[in-house]
XYZ file of C-alpha atoms in Angstrom:
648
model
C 175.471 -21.643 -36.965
C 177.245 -24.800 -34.726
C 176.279 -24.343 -31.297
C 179.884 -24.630 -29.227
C 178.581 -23.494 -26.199
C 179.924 -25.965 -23.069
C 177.214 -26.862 -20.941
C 180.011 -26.734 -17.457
C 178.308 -27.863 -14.594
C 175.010 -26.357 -15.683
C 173.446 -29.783 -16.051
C 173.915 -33.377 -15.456
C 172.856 -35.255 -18.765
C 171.564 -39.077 -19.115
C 170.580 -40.068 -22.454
C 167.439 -42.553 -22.169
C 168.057 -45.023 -25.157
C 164.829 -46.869 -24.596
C 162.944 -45.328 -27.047
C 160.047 -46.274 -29.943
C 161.718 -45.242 -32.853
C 162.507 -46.423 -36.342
C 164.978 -44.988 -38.946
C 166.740 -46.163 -42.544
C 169.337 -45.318 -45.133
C 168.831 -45.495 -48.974
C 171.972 -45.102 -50.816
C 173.186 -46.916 -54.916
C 177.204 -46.866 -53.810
C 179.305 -45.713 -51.443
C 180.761 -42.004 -51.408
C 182.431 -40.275 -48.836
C 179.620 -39.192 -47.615
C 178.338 -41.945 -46.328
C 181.447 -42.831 -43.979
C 179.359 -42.059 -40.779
C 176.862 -45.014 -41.806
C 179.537 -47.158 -42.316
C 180.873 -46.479 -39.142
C 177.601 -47.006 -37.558
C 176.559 -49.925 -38.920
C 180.057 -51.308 -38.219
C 179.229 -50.982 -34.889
C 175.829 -51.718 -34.594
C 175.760 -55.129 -37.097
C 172.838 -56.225 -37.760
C 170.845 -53.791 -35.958
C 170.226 -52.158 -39.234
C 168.557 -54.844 -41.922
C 169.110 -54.967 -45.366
C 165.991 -54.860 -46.887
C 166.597 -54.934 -50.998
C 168.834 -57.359 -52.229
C 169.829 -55.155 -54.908
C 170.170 -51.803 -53.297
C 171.589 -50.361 -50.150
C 168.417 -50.027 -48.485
C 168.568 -50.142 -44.844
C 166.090 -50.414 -41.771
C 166.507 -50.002 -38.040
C 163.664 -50.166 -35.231
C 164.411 -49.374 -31.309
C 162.397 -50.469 -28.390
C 158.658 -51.778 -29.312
C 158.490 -50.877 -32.574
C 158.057 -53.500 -35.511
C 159.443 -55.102 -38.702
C 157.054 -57.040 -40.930
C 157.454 -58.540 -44.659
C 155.032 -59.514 -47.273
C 156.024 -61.844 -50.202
C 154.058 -61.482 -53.262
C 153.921 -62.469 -56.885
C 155.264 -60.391 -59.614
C 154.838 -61.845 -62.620
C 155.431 -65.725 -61.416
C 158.499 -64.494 -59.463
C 158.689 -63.663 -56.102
C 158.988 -60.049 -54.435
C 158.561 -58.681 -51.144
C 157.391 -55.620 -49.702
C 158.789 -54.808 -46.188
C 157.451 -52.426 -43.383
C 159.024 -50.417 -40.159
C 156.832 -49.263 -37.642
C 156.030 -46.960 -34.849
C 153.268 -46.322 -33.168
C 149.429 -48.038 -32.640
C 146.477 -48.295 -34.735
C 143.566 -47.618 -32.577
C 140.946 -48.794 -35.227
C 142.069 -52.551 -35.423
C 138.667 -53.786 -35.550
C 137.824 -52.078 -38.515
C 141.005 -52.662 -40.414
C 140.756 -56.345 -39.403
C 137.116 -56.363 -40.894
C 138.378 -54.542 -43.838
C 140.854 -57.157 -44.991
C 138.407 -59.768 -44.207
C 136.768 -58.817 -46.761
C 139.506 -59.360 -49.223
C 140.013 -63.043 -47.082
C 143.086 -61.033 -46.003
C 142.346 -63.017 -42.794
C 144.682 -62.551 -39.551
C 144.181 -63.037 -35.428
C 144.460 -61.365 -32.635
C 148.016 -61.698 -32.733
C 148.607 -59.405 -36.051
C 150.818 -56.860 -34.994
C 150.012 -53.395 -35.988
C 152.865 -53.685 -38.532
C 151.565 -56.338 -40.434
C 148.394 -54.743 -40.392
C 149.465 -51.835 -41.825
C 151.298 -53.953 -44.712
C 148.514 -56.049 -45.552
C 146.101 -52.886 -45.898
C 149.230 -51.383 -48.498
C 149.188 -54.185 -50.359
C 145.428 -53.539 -51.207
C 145.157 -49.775 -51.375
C 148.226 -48.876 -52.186
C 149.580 -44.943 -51.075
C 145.642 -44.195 -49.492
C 146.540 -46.745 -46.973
C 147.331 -44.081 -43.891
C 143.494 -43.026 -44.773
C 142.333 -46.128 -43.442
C 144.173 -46.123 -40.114
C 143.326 -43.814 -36.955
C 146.205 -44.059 -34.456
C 149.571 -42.478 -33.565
C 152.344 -43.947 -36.110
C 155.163 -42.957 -38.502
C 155.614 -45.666 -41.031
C 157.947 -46.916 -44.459
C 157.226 -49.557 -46.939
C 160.324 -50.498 -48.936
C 158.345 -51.972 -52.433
C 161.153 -54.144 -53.847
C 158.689 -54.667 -56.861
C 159.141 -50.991 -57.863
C 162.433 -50.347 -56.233
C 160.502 -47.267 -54.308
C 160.207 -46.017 -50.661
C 157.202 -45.071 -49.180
C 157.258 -43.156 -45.728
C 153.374 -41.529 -44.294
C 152.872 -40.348 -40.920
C 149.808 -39.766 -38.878
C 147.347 -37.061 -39.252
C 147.582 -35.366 -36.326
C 151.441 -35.689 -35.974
C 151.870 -37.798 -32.774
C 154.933 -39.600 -34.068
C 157.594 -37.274 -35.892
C 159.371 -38.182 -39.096
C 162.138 -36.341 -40.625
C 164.289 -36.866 -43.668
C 167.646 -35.736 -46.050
C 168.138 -35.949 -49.276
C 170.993 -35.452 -51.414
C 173.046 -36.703 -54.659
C 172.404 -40.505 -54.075
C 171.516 -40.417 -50.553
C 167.944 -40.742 -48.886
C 168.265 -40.826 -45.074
C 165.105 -40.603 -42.567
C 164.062 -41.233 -39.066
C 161.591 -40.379 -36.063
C 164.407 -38.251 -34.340
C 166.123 -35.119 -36.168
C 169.608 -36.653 -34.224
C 169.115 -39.947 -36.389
C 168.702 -37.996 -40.021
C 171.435 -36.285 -38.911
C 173.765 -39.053 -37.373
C 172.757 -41.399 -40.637
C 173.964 -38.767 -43.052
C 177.121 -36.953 -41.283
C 174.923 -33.794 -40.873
C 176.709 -31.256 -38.257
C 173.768 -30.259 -35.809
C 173.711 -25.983 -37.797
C 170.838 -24.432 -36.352
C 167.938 -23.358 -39.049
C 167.740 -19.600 -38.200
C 164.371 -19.263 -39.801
C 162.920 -22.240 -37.672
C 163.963 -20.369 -34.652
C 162.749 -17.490 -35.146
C 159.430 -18.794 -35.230
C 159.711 -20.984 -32.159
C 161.028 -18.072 -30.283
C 158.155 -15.678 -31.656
C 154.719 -16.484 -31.893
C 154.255 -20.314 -31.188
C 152.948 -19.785 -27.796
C 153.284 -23.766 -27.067
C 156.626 -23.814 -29.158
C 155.351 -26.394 -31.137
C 156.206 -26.259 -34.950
C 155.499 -30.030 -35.717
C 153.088 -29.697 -38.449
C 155.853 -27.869 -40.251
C 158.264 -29.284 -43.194
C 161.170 -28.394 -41.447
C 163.013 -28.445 -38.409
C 165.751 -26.809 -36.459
C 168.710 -28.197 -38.166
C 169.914 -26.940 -41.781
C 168.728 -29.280 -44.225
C 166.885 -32.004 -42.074
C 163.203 -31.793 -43.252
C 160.214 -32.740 -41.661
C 157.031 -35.432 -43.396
C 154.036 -32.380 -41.949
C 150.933 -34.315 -40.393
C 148.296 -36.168 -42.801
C 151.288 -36.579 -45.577
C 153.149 -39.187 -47.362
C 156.436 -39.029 -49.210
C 157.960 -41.508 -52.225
C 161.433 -41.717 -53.511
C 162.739 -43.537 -56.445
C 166.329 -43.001 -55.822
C 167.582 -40.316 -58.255
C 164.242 -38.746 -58.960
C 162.026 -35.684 -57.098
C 160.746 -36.631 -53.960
C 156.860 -36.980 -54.346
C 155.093 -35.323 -51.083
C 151.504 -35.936 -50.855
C 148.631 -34.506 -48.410
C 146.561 -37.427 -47.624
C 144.371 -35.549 -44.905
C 143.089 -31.881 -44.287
C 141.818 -29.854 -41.934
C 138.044 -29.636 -41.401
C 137.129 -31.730 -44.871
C 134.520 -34.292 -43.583
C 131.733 -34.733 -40.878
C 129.432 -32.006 -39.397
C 127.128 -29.731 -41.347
C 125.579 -26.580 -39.554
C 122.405 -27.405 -41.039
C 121.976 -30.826 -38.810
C 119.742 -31.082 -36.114
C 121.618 -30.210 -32.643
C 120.728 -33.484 -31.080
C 121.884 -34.979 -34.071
C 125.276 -33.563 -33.937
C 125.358 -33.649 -29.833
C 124.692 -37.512 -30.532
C 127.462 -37.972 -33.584
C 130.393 -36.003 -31.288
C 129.638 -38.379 -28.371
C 129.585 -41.465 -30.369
C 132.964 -40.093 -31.985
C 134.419 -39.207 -28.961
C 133.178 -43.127 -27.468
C 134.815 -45.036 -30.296
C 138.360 -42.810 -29.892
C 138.384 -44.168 -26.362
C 137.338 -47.466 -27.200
C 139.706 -47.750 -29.454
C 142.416 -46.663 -26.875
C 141.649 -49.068 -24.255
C 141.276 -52.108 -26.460
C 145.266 -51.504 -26.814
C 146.070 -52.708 -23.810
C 144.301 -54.033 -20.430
C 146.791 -52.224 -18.088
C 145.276 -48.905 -18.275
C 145.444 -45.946 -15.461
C 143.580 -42.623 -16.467
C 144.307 -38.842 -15.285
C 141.530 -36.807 -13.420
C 142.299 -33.593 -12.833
C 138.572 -32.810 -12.058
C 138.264 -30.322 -15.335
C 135.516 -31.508 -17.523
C 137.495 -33.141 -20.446
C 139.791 -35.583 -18.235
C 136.659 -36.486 -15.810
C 134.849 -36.923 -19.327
C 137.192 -39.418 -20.814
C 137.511 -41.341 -17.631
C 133.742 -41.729 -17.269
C 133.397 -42.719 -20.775
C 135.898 -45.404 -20.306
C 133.888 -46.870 -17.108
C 130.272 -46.681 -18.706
C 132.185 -48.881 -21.742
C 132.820 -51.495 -19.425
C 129.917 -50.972 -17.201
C 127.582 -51.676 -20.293
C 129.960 -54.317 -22.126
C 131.532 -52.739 -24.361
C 134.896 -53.241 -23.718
C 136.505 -56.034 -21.826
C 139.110 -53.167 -20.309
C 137.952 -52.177 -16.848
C 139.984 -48.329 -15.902
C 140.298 -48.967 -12.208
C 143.016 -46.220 -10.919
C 143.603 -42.808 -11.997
C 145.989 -40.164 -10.779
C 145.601 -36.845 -10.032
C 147.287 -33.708 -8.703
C 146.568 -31.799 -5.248
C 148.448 -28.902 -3.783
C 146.793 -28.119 -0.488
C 148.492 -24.780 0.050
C 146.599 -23.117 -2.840
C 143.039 -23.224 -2.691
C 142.594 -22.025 -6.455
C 144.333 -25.601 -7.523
C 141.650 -27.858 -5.136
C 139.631 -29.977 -7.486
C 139.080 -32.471 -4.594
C 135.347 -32.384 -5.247
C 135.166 -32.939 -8.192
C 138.097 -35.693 -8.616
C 135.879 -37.708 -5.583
C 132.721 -37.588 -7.497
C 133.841 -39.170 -10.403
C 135.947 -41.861 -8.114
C 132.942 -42.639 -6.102
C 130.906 -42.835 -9.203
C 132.927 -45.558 -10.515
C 134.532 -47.466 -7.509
C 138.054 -46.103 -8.936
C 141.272 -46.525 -6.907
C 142.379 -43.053 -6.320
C 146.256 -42.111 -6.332
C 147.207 -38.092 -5.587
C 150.452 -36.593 -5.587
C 151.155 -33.264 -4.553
C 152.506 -30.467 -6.277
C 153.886 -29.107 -3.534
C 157.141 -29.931 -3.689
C 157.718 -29.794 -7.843
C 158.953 -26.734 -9.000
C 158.985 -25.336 -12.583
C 162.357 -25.518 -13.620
C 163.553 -27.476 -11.191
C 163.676 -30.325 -14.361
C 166.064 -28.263 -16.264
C 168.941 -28.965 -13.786
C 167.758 -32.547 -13.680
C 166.360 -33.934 -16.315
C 167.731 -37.020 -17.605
C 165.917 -36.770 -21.246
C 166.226 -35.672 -24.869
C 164.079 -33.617 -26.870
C 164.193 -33.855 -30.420
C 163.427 -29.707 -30.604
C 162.751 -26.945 -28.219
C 159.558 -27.443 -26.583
C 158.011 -26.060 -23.107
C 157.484 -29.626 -21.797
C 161.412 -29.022 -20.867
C 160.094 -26.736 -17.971
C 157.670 -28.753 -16.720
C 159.818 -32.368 -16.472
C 159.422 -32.120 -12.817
C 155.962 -32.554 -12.389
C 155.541 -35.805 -14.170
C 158.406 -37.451 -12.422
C 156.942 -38.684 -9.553
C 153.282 -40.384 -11.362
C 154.868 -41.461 -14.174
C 157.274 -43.323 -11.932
C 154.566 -44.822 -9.952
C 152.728 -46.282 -13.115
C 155.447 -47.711 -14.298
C 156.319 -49.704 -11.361
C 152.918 -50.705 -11.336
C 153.027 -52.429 -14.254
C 150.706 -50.160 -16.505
C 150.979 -49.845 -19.892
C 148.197 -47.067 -20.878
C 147.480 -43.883 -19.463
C 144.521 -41.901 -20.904
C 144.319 -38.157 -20.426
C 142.013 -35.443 -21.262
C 144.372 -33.492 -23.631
C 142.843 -31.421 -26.639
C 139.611 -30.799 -25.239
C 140.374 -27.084 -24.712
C 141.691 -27.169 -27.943
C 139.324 -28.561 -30.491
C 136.220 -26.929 -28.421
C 137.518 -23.422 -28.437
C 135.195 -20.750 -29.711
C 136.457 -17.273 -29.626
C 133.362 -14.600 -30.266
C 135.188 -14.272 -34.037
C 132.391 -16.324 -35.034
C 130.199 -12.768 -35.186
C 132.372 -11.642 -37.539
C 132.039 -14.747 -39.852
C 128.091 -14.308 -39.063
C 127.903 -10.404 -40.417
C 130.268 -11.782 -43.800
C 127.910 -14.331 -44.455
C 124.921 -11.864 -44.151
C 123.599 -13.366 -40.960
C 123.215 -10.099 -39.355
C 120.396 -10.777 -37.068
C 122.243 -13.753 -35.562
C 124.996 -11.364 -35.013
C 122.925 -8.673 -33.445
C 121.644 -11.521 -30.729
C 125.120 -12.548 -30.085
C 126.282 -8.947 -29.609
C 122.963 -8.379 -27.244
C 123.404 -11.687 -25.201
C 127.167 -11.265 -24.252
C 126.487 -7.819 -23.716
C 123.716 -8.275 -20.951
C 125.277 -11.790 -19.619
C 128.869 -9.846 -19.293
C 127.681 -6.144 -18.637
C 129.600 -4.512 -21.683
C 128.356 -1.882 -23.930
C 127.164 -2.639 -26.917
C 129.496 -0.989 -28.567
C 132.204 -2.851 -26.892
C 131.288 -5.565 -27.997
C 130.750 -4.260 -31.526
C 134.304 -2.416 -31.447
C 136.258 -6.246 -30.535
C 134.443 -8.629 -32.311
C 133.187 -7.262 -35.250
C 135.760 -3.675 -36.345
C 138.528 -5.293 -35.052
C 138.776 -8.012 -37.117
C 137.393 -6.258 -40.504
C 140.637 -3.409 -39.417
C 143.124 -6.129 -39.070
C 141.367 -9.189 -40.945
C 144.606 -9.210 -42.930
C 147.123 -9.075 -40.258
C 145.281 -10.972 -37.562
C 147.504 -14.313 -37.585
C 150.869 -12.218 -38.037
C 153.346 -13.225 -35.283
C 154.042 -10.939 -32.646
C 157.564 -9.463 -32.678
C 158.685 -9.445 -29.258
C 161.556 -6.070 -28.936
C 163.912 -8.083 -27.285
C 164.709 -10.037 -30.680
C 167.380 -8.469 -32.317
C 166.727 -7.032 -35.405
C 169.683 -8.319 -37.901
C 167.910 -11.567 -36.600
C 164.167 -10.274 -37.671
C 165.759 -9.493 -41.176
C 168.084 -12.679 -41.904
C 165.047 -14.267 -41.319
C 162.366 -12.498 -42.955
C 159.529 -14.079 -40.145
C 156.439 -12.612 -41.261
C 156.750 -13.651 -45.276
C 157.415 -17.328 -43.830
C 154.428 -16.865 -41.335
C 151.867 -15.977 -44.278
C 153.208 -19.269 -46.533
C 152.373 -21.461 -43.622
C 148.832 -20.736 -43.041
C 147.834 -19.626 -47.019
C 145.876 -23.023 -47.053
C 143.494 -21.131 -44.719
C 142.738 -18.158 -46.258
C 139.049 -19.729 -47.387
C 138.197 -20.680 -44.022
C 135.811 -18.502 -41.864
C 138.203 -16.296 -39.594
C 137.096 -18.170 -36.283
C 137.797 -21.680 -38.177
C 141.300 -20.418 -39.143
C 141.574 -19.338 -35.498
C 140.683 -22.570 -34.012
C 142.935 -24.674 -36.762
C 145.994 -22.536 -35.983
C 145.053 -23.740 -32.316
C 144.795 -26.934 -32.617
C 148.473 -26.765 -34.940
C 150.257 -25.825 -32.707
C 149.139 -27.076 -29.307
C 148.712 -30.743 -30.171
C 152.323 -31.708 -29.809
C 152.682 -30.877 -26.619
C 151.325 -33.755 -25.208
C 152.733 -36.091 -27.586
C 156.090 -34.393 -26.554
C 155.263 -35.532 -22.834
C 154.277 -39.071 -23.948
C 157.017 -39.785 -26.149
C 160.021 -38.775 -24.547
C 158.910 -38.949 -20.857
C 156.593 -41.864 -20.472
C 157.366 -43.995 -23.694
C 161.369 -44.884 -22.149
C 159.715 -46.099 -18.617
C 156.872 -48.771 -20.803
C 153.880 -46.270 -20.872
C 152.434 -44.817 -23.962
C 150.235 -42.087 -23.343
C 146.550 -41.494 -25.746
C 144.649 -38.834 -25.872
C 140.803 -39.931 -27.074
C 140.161 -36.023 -28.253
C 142.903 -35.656 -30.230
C 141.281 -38.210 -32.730
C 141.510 -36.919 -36.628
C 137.652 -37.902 -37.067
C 136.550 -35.841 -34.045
C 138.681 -33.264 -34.722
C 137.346 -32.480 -37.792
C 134.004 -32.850 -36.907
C 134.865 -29.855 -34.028
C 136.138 -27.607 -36.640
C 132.347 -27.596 -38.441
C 130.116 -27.278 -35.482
C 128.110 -24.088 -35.198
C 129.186 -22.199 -32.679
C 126.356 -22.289 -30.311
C 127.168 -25.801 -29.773
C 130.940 -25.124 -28.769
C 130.213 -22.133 -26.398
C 127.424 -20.446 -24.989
C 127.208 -17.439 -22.375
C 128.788 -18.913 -19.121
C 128.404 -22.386 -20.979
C 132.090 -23.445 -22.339
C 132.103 -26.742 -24.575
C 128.449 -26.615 -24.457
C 128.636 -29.851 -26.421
C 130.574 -31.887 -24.143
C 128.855 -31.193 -21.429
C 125.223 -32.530 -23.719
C 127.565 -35.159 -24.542
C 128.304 -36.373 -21.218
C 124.484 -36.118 -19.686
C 124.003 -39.409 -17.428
C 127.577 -40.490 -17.774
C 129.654 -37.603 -16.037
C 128.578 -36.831 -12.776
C 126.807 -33.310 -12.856
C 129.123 -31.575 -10.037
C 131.469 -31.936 -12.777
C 129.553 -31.456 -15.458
C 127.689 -28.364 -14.528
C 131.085 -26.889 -12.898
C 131.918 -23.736 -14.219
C 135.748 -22.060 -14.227
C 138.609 -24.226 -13.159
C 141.712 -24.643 -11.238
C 145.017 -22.094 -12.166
C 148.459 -23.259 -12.540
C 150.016 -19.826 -12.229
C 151.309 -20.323 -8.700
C 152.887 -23.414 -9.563
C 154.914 -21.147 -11.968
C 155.717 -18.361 -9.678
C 156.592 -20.329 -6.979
C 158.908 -22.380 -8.990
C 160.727 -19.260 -10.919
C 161.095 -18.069 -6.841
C 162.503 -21.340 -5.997
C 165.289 -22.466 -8.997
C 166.113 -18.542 -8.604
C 169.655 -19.424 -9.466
C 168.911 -21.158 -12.891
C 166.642 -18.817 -13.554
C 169.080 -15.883 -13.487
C 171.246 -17.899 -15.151
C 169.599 -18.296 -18.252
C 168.140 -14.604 -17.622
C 172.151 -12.940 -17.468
C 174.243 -15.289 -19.630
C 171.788 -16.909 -22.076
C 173.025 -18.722 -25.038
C 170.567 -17.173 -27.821
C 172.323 -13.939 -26.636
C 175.258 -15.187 -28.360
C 174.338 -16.410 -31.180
C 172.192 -13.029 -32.357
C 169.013 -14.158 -31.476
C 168.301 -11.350 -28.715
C 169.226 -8.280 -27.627
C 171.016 -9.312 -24.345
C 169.378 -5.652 -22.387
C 166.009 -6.641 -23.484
C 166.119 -10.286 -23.104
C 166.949 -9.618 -18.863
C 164.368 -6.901 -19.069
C 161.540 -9.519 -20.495
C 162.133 -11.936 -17.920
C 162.536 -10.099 -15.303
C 158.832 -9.024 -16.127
C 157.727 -12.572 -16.571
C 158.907 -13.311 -13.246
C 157.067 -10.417 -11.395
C 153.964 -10.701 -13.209
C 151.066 -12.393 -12.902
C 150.245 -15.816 -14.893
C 146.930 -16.122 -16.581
C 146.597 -19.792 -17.636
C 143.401 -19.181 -19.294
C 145.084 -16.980 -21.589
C 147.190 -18.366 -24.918
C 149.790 -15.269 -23.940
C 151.259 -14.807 -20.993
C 152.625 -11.328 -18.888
C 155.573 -11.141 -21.762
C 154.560 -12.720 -24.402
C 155.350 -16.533 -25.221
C 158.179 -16.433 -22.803
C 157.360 -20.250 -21.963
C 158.780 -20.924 -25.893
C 161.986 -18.624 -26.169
C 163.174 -20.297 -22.498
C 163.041 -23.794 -23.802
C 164.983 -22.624 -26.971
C 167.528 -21.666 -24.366
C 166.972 -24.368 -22.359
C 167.341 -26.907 -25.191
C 170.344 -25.669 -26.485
C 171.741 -26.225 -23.191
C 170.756 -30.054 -22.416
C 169.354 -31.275 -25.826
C 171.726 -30.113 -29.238
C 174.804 -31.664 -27.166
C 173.349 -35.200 -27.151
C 172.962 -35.066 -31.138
C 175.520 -37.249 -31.579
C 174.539 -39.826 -29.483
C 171.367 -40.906 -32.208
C 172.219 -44.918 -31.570
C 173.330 -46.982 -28.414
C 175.864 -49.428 -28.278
């Protein structure tokens, strides 16, 4: 299905063509196919290089991203091996060390690139098992006539890919893939229908597919090979919850192993780049991660001093005033302290703006206004880093599931204390507490990840796309897990993109990248296999953080308990951009393609506006409505600049 729909005067588009992104075309002769390459590259010369002399093999790298080549020996004659790039290895030290030891011996100056091509050269296709960082990477191996593409574990950069008859096309952005192999932008109904159903932070990234028919998608932790002509060979290099952590460690042990894990991910972010600025929103994880970074340098550890941070007031609702605890971490460390106020920054207000490009539909389109202003300041400032708190909430989340997973595994007197603490500490019955964490889940233990079906999807829709058969494929890899470990890996899937969304399409263009020290593959995992008293106790969330932290975040934060709400920020904003709002609620375009019942769809949001927003909840008054309005919204402002892949 070809979305037609004209945008009018709904929005004023501006493509940002300063992007971080790589791409290439593999192709053994010409066909027809293949005009809208030749067009391109017409026009673009030598922006794409040649990389094989004896195939058409083609690479192209925007903004800061890197080329690198490697000449070695084949049998007395000379080959090379050639690397594209995205992205930043936050282990350097180690890989440096690492090829050292093979007097592979390079400087400072090594960029990441060549890093990553010397470290190929030695370990071949386990190479992205060495590296820790954000990237998307491919190795054209002129030796073996082969192309090797990998991507990053936790799926920071995207990378996407067609392939058919003789041609191999790929890229960081779907629009690329699709511009690079005359694709028409048809909408993947089946992709849809998941973004508008159950992914609550409309996030499918760790997917093999996308929203356009026939563009595929590298998934997180894999690597892909083509020999032009033969089966592409996909291969999982990394999994979920496979290393670190055993229950049967010693708690100070473990509390002492996640906060030397969590040190080294922000170590390894700072030593990036000196011009660093941090976000403290006063919530334990970002005033953890700044801390961190200042005890580094305080002790030596880092020749990167964090000196400013940013963070978010709105002085007409007290429920959002984290002054206190922003102040004591600023005083703690001497930090220069820059607020901006959310007053004025209405949700959806960025939707009639915004002057950026999403490669899919993602709920970051609703929030563009709020990161206009800091993000502006930074970069004028010159900074090149900004460090947030992201994940925390994520990889620490314990839902009381874990009783469940205690009666299974014959633990029942652990269970019983669990069921008597959180009964006294919360004043439930016990049977409550029996009824929802323990019956529940043995009732439904087969259905408990099924998507919820919203009514105001229309049912031809439901059936083309057969939603829940394609729900139960994705997560099958699970099934072995405890249920609260397949709980907390679906939540880490498909919340970690999020951020990555904001960094690399809102602060990447203006010169900032954006890292996130908990989203680190190594502590992640390590989360996933920590008992549960460690992630949550009774009135104690991310009991292990806050151990972590003891003597290096002050204890008003610390100690704190609950935490600010962004729901008024939402209701005020839906109040405000009434007018787009109703828009999208009266005339929207998944409406007329099928995707909704037009009756319900106004019904839905009509309750989303009224109700009330609980942030500490994963669904909100209608369920996931935050996902199926930037579908709509990204039809409007996004599909329409597919053609627009490459600037002059």
């Amino acid at each position: 299905m070809v979305m037609k729909k004209s945008l009018g005067d709904f929005t004023h588009l501006k493509v940002l063509t300063i992007m971080n992104r790589i791409s290439g075309i593999l192709f053994r002769e010409s066909t027809s196919q293949l005009q809208a390459f030749t067009a391109l590259k017409t026009k673009l010369g030598s922006a794409f290089r040649k990389v094989s002399p004896t195939l058409n093999a083609y690479f192209h790298a925007d903004g800061r991203s890197q080329h690198a080549i490697v000449t070695q020996l084949d049998g007395g004659s000379k080959a090379e091996r050639r690397i594209v790039w995205v992205g930043t290895i936050h282990n350097r030290d180690e890989i440096v060390r690492f090829l050292s030891q093979w007097r592979i011996f390079t400087d400072t100056d090594t960029c990441d690139a060549q890093l990553a091509l010397h470290l190929y050269n030695l370990v071949g296709e386990d190479v992205s098992t060495y590296l820790i960082g954000y990237y998307a990477f491919a190795v054209w191996d002129e030796v073996t006539q082969s192309l090797f593409l990998s991507r990053d574990a936790i799926g920071a950069e995207r990378l996407y890919y067609f392939y058919k008859s003789n041609v191999f096309c790929w890229g960081t952005e779907i629009r690329q893939v699709c511009c690079l192999g005359g694709i028409k932008p048809t909408l993947n109904e089946e992709w849809m229908a998941e973004a508008l159903t159950w992914s609550w932070n409309g996030c499918l990234a760790h997917t093999n597919d996308s929203p356009i028919k026939g563009v595929q998608s590298v998934p997180p932790g894999y690597s892909l090979r083509l020999n032009l002509g033969e089966p592409l060979q996909l291969s999982q290099w990394w999994e979920w919850g496979k290393d670190n952590g055993k229950e049967t460690r010693k708690d100070d042990d473990l509390i002492e192993k996640f906060r030397d894990l969590l040190t080294a991910s922000v170590k390894g972010c700072l030593d990036i780049d000196s011009r660093v600025i941090a976000d403290l929103s006063g919530g334990l994880d970002s005033s953890s991660i700044v801390s961190l970074a200042c005890h580094l340098a305080e002790k030596g550890d880092t020749s990167v001093h964090l000196k400013d941070v940013i963070s978010f007031q709105d002085p007409s609702e007290p429920r959002f005033d984290d002054t206190e605890y922003q102040e004591s971490v600023v005083k703690r460390y001497g930090l220069n302290w820059h607020n901006f106020s959310l007053g004025g920054s209405w949700y959806l207000q960025g939707i009639r703006d915004q002057n950026t490009y999403f490669d899919y539909p993602n709920p970051m389109l609703l929030w563009l206004n709020i990161a206009r202003d800091p993000v502006k300041f930074a970069s004028e400032r010159g900074f090149a880093i900004s460090l947030t708190g992201c994940g925390g909430d994520n990889i620490l989340v314990d839902l009381p599931l874990y009783i469940y997973d205690y009666v299974c595994s014959g633990k029942f007197m652990r269970a019983w204390r669990e069921v008597t603490t959180r009964s006294t500490l919360n004043s439930r019955p016990l049977w409550k507490i029996i009824s929802d964490n323990i019956l529940l889940p043995i009732k439904h233990r087969h259905h408990l990840w099924e998507p919820q079906i919203p009514q105001w999807l229309n049912n031809d829709f439901l059936l083309r796309t057969n939603l829940e058969a394609r729900f139960k494929d994705q997560h099958r890899d699970l099934q072995g897990f405890p249920l609260s470990t397949q709980f907390n890996t679906i939540a880490i899937r498909y919340s970690l993109d999020r951020p990555f969304t904001y960094g690399k399409y809102i602060t990447e263009p203006l010169g900032i990248h954006t890292y996130h020290p908990f989203m680190d593959r190594r502590l992640i995992n390590f989360a996933l296999q920590l008992p549960h008293h460690l992630k949550q106790q009774p009135k104690r969330s991310k009991y292990i953080l806050r151990q972590a932290m003891e003597g290096i975040l002050p204890d008003t934060v610390r100690l704190r308990t609950g935490g600010s709400i962004f729901s008024h920020f939402r209701r005020r904003g839906l109040t405000k951009e009434a007018d787009a709002f109703a828009e999208m609620r009266r005339n929207p375009i998944i409406a007329q393609m099928g995707f909704v019942a037009l009756k319900q769809w106004e019904e839905a949001l009509t309750r989303y506006k009224l109700g009330s927003v609980d942030d500490s909840s994963m669904l909100y008054p209608s369920p996931f409505m935050d996902s199926p309005l930037s579908v709509e919204v990204w039809l409007r402002t996004c599909l329409p600049q597919f053609h627009e892949a490459y600037g002059e």
